[in-house]
Amino acid sequence: MRYLATLLASFFVAAVVAAGVSATESAVSKAATPNGGYVHKCGGGRIFLNSKEKRAFILHNRIRRRHHLRTFCLNPKLERAARAHSRSMIRRDYFSHNSYDGAPFYRRISHFHYRYHFVGENIAWGNGRYATPDNTMHRWMHSPEHKHNILNGKFHQIGIGTHTGNFKGYRGAAMYTADFGTPR
């Protein structure tokens, strides 16, 4: 009987320890996982953005509200175009509004079936503290051309794509593409 009690107690302790380890691992993995999340798309529904994309989207709209402008809605086609461009620039180690094959940005955006009256694009990259969405937005807002796109009242929709990797010899570089548009 004493053996059975010891055995049951051992199982109980093992179960509590396993649950504690599992909860700790879960908390650690959640803490290590970026806090991306869903945002509302243009026309309804939701789309998942990684943490940098979501933060950049929030910052764009915060700045627009401060300037009494209509906030952006997230267009999935612009989102796909922006993500693909950021990923391409990291993977192919180049930095340009043009695609790797030389096509201008508006042609690349059209390739994703976005039909527009107006379209624009901001790109940036950074490493370390320059890789954050807050720093990227700060740099864009201190550049007349980039600021113009963010505050352009003709633009109603946005897609924000980020990709992190090695770029120009820098490890952990973050590439940002913000595609702006007004649909036809």
CSV table of C-alpha atoms in Angstrom, one decimal:
chain,number,residue,atom,x,y,z
A,1,MET,CA,0.0,0.0,0.0
A,2,ARG,CA,2.9,2.3,0.9
A,3,TYR,CA,4.4,1.5,-2.5
A,4,LEU,CA,1.1,2.3,-4.3
A,5,ALA,CA,0.8,5.7,-2.4
A,6,THR,CA,4.4,6.6,-3.3
A,7,LEU,CA,3.8,5.6,-6.9
A,8,LEU,CA,0.6,7.7,-7.1
A,9,ALA,CA,2.4,10.6,-5.5
A,10,SER,CA,5.2,10.3,-8.0
A,11,PHE,CA,2.8,10.3,-10.9
A,12,PHE,CA,1.0,13.4,-9.4
A,13,VAL,CA,4.3,15.3,-9.0
A,14,ALA,CA,5.4,14.3,-12.5
A,15,ALA,CA,2.1,15.5,-13.9
A,16,VAL,CA,2.3,18.8,-12.1
A,17,VAL,CA,6.0,19.3,-13.1
A,18,ALA,CA,5.1,18.4,-16.7
A,19,ALA,CA,2.2,20.8,-16.7
A,20,GLY,CA,4.4,23.5,-15.3
A,21,VAL,CA,7.2,22.8,-17.8
A,22,SER,CA,4.5,22.8,-20.6
A,23,ALA,CA,3.0,26.1,-19.4
A,24,THR,CA,6.5,27.6,-19.0
A,25,GLU,CA,7.5,26.5,-22.5
A,26,SER,CA,4.2,27.8,-23.9
A,27,ALA,CA,4.7,31.2,-22.2
A,28,VAL,CA,8.3,31.3,-23.4
A,29,SER,CA,7.3,30.4,-27.0
A,30,LYS,CA,4.5,33.0,-26.9
A,31,ALA,CA,6.9,35.6,-25.6
A,32,ALA,CA,9.4,34.8,-28.4
A,33,THR,CA,6.6,34.8,-31.0
A,34,PRO,CA,6.1,38.2,-32.6
A,35,ASN,CA,2.8,39.8,-31.7
A,36,GLY,CA,1.3,39.9,-35.1
A,37,GLY,CA,-2.4,39.8,-35.5
A,38,TYR,CA,-5.4,40.3,-37.6
A,39,VAL,CA,-6.5,43.6,-39.0
A,40,HIS,CA,-9.6,44.5,-41.0
A,41,LYS,CA,-9.3,44.4,-44.8
A,42,CYS,CA,-10.9,46.8,-47.2
A,43,GLY,CA,-14.4,45.6,-48.0
A,44,GLY,CA,-14.6,43.4,-44.9
A,45,GLY,CA,-12.9,40.4,-43.4
A,46,ARG,CA,-9.6,40.2,-41.8
A,47,ILE,CA,-6.0,39.5,-42.7
A,48,PHE,CA,-3.0,38.4,-40.6
A,49,LEU,CA,0.0,40.7,-40.4
A,50,ASN,CA,3.3,39.9,-38.7
A,51,SER,CA,4.3,42.1,-35.8
A,52,LYS,CA,6.3,44.6,-37.9
A,53,GLU,CA,3.6,44.9,-40.6
A,54,LYS,CA,0.9,45.4,-38.0
A,55,ARG,CA,2.8,48.0,-36.1
A,56,ALA,CA,3.6,49.9,-39.3
A,57,PHE,CA,-0.1,49.7,-40.3
A,58,ILE,CA,-1.1,51.1,-36.9
A,59,LEU,CA,1.5,53.9,-37.2
A,60,HIS,CA,0.4,54.9,-40.7
A,61,ASN,CA,-3.2,55.3,-39.5
A,62,ARG,CA,-2.2,57.1,-36.3
A,63,ILE,CA,-0.3,59.7,-38.4
A,64,ARG,CA,-3.2,60.0,-40.8
A,65,ARG,CA,-5.6,60.6,-38.0
A,66,ARG,CA,-3.3,63.3,-36.5
A,67,HIS,CA,-3.5,65.1,-39.9
A,68,HIS,CA,-7.3,64.7,-40.1
A,69,LEU,CA,-7.0,62.3,-43.1
A,70,ARG,CA,-9.0,59.2,-43.8
A,71,THR,CA,-7.3,56.1,-42.4
A,72,PHE,CA,-6.0,53.4,-44.7
A,73,CYS,CA,-7.7,50.1,-45.1
A,74,LEU,CA,-5.6,47.1,-45.9
A,75,ASN,CA,-5.9,45.8,-49.4
A,76,PRO,CA,-4.9,42.1,-49.8
A,77,LYS,CA,-3.6,42.6,-53.3
A,78,LEU,CA,-1.4,45.5,-52.2
A,79,GLU,CA,-0.3,43.4,-49.2
A,80,ARG,CA,0.8,40.5,-51.4
A,81,ALA,CA,2.7,43.0,-53.7
A,82,ALA,CA,4.4,44.6,-50.8
A,83,ARG,CA,5.4,41.3,-49.1
A,84,ALA,CA,6.7,39.9,-52.4
A,85,HIS,CA,8.8,43.0,-53.0
A,86,SER,CA,10.4,43.0,-49.5
A,87,ARG,CA,11.1,39.3,-49.8
A,88,SER,CA,12.6,39.7,-53.2
A,89,MET,CA,14.9,42.5,-52.1
A,90,ILE,CA,16.2,40.5,-49.2
A,91,ARG,CA,16.7,37.3,-51.1
A,92,ARG,CA,18.3,39.0,-54.2
A,93,ASP,CA,20.3,41.5,-52.1
A,94,TYR,CA,19.1,44.7,-53.9
A,95,PHE,CA,17.2,47.8,-52.9
A,96,SER,CA,15.0,49.6,-55.5
A,97,HIS,CA,11.4,50.5,-56.3
A,98,ASN,CA,11.9,48.6,-59.5
A,99,SER,CA,11.5,44.8,-59.5
A,100,TYR,CA,14.7,42.7,-59.8
A,101,ASP,CA,14.0,42.4,-63.5
A,102,GLY,CA,13.8,46.2,-63.9
A,103,ALA,CA,10.0,46.5,-64.0
A,104,PRO,CA,8.7,49.7,-62.4
A,105,PHE,CA,6.8,49.4,-59.1
A,106,TYR,CA,3.4,50.2,-60.7
A,107,ARG,CA,3.8,47.4,-63.1
A,108,ARG,CA,4.7,45.0,-60.3
A,109,ILE,CA,1.6,46.1,-58.4
A,110,SER,CA,-0.5,45.6,-61.5
A,111,HIS,CA,0.9,42.1,-61.7
A,112,PHE,CA,-0.9,41.4,-58.4
A,113,HIS,CA,-4.2,42.4,-60.2
A,114,TYR,CA,-4.5,45.7,-58.3
A,115,ARG,CA,-6.3,48.1,-60.6
A,116,TYR,CA,-5.8,51.7,-59.6
A,117,HIS,CA,-6.3,55.4,-60.3
A,118,PHE,CA,-3.3,56.4,-58.1
A,119,VAL,CA,-0.5,54.3,-56.7
A,120,GLY,CA,2.7,55.0,-54.8
A,121,GLU,CA,5.3,53.1,-52.8
A,122,ASN,CA,7.7,53.7,-49.9
A,123,ILE,CA,10.6,51.3,-49.2
A,124,ALA,CA,13.1,51.2,-46.4
A,125,TRP,CA,15.5,48.8,-44.7
A,126,GLY,CA,17.3,48.8,-41.4
A,127,ASN,CA,19.3,46.7,-39.1
A,128,GLY,CA,19.4,46.7,-35.3
A,129,ARG,CA,17.4,49.7,-33.9
A,130,TYR,CA,16.8,50.9,-37.5
A,131,ALA,CA,14.9,47.7,-38.2
A,132,THR,CA,11.9,48.7,-36.1
A,133,PRO,CA,8.6,49.9,-37.6
A,134,ASP,CA,8.8,53.0,-35.3
A,135,ASN,CA,12.2,54.0,-36.6
A,136,THR,CA,11.2,53.3,-40.2
A,137,MET,CA,8.2,55.5,-39.9
A,138,HIS,CA,10.3,58.2,-38.2
A,139,ARG,CA,12.7,58.1,-41.2
A,140,TRP,CA,9.8,58.2,-43.7
A,141,MET,CA,8.2,61.1,-42.0
A,142,HIS,CA,11.5,63.0,-42.2
A,143,SER,CA,11.8,62.4,-46.0
A,144,PRO,CA,9.6,64.8,-48.1
A,145,GLU,CA,8.8,62.2,-50.8
A,146,HIS,CA,8.0,59.4,-48.3
A,147,LYS,CA,5.9,61.7,-46.1
A,148,HIS,CA,4.0,62.9,-49.1
A,149,ASN,CA,2.9,59.3,-49.8
A,150,ILE,CA,1.8,58.7,-46.2
A,151,LEU,CA,-0.2,62.0,-46.1
A,152,ASN,CA,-1.5,61.9,-49.6
A,153,GLY,CA,-5.3,62.2,-49.3
A,154,LYS,CA,-5.7,60.5,-52.8
A,155,PHE,CA,-4.5,57.2,-51.3
A,156,HIS,CA,-7.1,55.2,-49.4
A,157,GLN,CA,-5.6,51.7,-49.4
A,158,ILE,CA,-2.3,50.2,-48.3
A,159,GLY,CA,-0.4,47.0,-48.2
A,160,ILE,CA,2.6,46.7,-45.9
A,161,GLY,CA,5.1,43.9,-46.4
A,162,THR,CA,8.2,43.1,-44.3
A,163,HIS,CA,10.9,40.5,-44.6
A,164,THR,CA,13.9,39.9,-42.4
A,165,GLY,CA,17.1,38.3,-43.4
A,166,ASN,CA,20.7,39.0,-44.5
A,167,PHE,CA,21.1,42.1,-46.6
A,168,LYS,CA,24.2,43.7,-47.9
A,169,GLY,CA,26.2,41.8,-45.3
A,170,TYR,CA,24.0,42.7,-42.4
A,171,ARG,CA,22.3,39.9,-40.5
A,172,GLY,CA,18.8,40.4,-39.3
A,173,ALA,CA,18.0,43.3,-41.6
A,174,ALA,CA,14.4,44.2,-42.0
A,175,MET,CA,13.0,45.3,-45.4
A,176,TYR,CA,9.8,47.4,-45.5
A,177,THR,CA,7.6,48.0,-48.5
A,178,ALA,CA,4.4,50.1,-48.2
A,179,ASP,CA,2.3,50.2,-51.3
A,180,PHE,CA,-0.4,52.8,-51.5
A,181,GLY,CA,-3.4,53.0,-53.8
A,182,THR,CA,-6.8,54.2,-54.8
A,183,PRO,CA,-8.7,51.6,-56.7
A,184,ARG,CA,-10.4,52.1,-60.0
